[in-house]
Short mmCIF file of C-alpha atoms in Angstrom, two decimals:
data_model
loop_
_atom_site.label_atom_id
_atom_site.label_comp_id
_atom_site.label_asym_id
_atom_site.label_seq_id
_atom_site.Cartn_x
_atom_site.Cartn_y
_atom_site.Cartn_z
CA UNK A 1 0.00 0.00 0.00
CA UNK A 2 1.53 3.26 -0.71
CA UNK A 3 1.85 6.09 1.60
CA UNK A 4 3.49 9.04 0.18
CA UNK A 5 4.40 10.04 -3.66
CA UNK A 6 7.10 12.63 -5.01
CA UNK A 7 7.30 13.64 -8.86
CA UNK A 8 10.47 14.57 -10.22
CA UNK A 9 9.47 16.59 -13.59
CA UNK A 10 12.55 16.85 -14.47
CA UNK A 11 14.40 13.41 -14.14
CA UNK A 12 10.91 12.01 -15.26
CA UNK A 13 11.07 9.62 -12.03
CA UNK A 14 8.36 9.16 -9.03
CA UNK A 15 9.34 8.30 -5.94
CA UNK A 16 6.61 6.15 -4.23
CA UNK A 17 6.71 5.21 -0.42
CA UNK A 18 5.44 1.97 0.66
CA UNK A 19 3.68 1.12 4.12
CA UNK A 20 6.84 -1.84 4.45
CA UNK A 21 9.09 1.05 4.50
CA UNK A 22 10.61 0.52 1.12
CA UNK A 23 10.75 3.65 -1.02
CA UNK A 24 10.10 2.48 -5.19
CA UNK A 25 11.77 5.04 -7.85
CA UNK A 26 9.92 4.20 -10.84
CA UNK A 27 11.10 5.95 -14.75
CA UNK A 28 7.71 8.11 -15.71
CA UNK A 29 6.98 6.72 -19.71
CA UNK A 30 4.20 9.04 -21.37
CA UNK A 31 2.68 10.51 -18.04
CA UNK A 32 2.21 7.03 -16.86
CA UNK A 33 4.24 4.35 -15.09
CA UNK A 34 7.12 2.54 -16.82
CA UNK A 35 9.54 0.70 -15.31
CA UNK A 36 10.77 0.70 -12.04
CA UNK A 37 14.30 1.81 -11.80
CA UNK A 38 15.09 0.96 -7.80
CA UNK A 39 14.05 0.02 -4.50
CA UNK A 40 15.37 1.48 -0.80
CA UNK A 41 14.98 0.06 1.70
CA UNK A 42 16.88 2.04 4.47
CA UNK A 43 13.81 3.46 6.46
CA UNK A 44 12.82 0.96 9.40
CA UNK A 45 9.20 2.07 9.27
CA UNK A 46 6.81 3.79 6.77
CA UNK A 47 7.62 6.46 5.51
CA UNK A 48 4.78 9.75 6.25
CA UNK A 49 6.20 12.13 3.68
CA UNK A 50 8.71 12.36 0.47
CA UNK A 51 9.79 15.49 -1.39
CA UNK A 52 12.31 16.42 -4.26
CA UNK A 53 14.51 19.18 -3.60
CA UNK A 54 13.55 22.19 -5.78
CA UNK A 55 17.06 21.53 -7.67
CA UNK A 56 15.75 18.22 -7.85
CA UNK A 57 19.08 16.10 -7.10
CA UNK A 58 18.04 14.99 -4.26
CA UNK A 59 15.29 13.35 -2.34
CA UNK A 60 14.05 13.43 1.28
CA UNK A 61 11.68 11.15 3.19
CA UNK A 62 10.13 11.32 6.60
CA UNK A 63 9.46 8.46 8.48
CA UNK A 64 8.03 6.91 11.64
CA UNK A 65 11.39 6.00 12.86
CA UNK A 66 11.71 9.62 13.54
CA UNK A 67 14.79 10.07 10.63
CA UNK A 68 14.79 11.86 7.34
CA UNK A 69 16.66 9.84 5.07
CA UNK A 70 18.33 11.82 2.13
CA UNK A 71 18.68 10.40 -1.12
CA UNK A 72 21.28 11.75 -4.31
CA UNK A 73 19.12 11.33 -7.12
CA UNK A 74 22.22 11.73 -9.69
CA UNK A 75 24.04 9.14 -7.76
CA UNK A 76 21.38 6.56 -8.69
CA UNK A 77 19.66 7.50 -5.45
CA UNK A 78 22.65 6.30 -3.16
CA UNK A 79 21.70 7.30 0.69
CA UNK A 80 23.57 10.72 1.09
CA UNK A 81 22.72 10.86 5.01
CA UNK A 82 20.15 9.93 7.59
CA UNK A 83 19.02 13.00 9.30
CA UNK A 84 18.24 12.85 13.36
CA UNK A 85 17.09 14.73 16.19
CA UNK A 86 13.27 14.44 16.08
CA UNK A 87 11.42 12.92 19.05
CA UNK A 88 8.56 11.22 17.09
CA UNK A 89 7.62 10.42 13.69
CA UNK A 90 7.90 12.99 10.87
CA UNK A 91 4.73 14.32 10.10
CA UNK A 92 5.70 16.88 7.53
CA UNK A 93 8.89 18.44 5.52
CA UNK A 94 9.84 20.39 3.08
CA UNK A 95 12.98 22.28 1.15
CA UNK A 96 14.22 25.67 1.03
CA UNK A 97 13.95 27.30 -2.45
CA UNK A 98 18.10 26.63 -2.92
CA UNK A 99 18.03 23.58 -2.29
CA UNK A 100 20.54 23.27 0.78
CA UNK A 101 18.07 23.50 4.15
CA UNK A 102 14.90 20.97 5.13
CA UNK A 103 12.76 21.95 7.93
CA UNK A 104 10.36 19.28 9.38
CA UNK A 105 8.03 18.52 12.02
CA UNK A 106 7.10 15.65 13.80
CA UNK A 107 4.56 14.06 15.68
CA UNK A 108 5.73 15.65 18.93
CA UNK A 109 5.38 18.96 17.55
CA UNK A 110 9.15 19.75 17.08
CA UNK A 111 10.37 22.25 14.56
CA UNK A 112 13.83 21.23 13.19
CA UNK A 113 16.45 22.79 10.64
CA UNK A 114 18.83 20.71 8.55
#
């Protein structure tokens, strides 16, 4: 069952998060689904929210294992770095406009920078 779903207009990939955890990057073929291009499985638990940087090289999902796991798109979507600090699971996130800070909150009501 999928949770969450990212578009990447640009790299013509969607990024779909699964209830297991796993995160699917699938190639977009004629505004439809094609072929899926990768799985990740690094999250321990579902994943609440995933976003593409505006710049679009990288990827960020929120989980209920209270991490943000960050993804380098151009690197085949290799795990760049596991972001923690938050006391519950991430609720929401989102980039800044260059690309270089995510802010999130979590189920605990914490406000975090990254």
């Amino acid at each position: 069952c999928a949770r969450a779903i990212a578009i990447s207009p640009l790299n013509q990939h969607a990024a779909i998060a699964f209830l297991d955890g796993k995160i699917a990057i699938w190639k977009l073929e004629k505004k439809i689904f094609g072929t899926m291009k990768k799985v990740m499985s690094d999250p321990e638990e579902w994943c609440e929210v995933i976003k593409y940087s505006p710049n679009e090289e990288l990827l960020a999902c929120g989980s209920h294992d209270n991490k943000i796991y960050v993804y380098d798109v151009k690197k085949d979507y290799a795990l760049r770095t596991t972001l923690i600090g938050h006391t519950s699971y991430i609720t929401c996130l989102d980039w800044s406009s260059d690309s270089t800070v995510i802010w999130s909150n979590c189920g605990a009501y914490d406000l975090l920078y990254f």
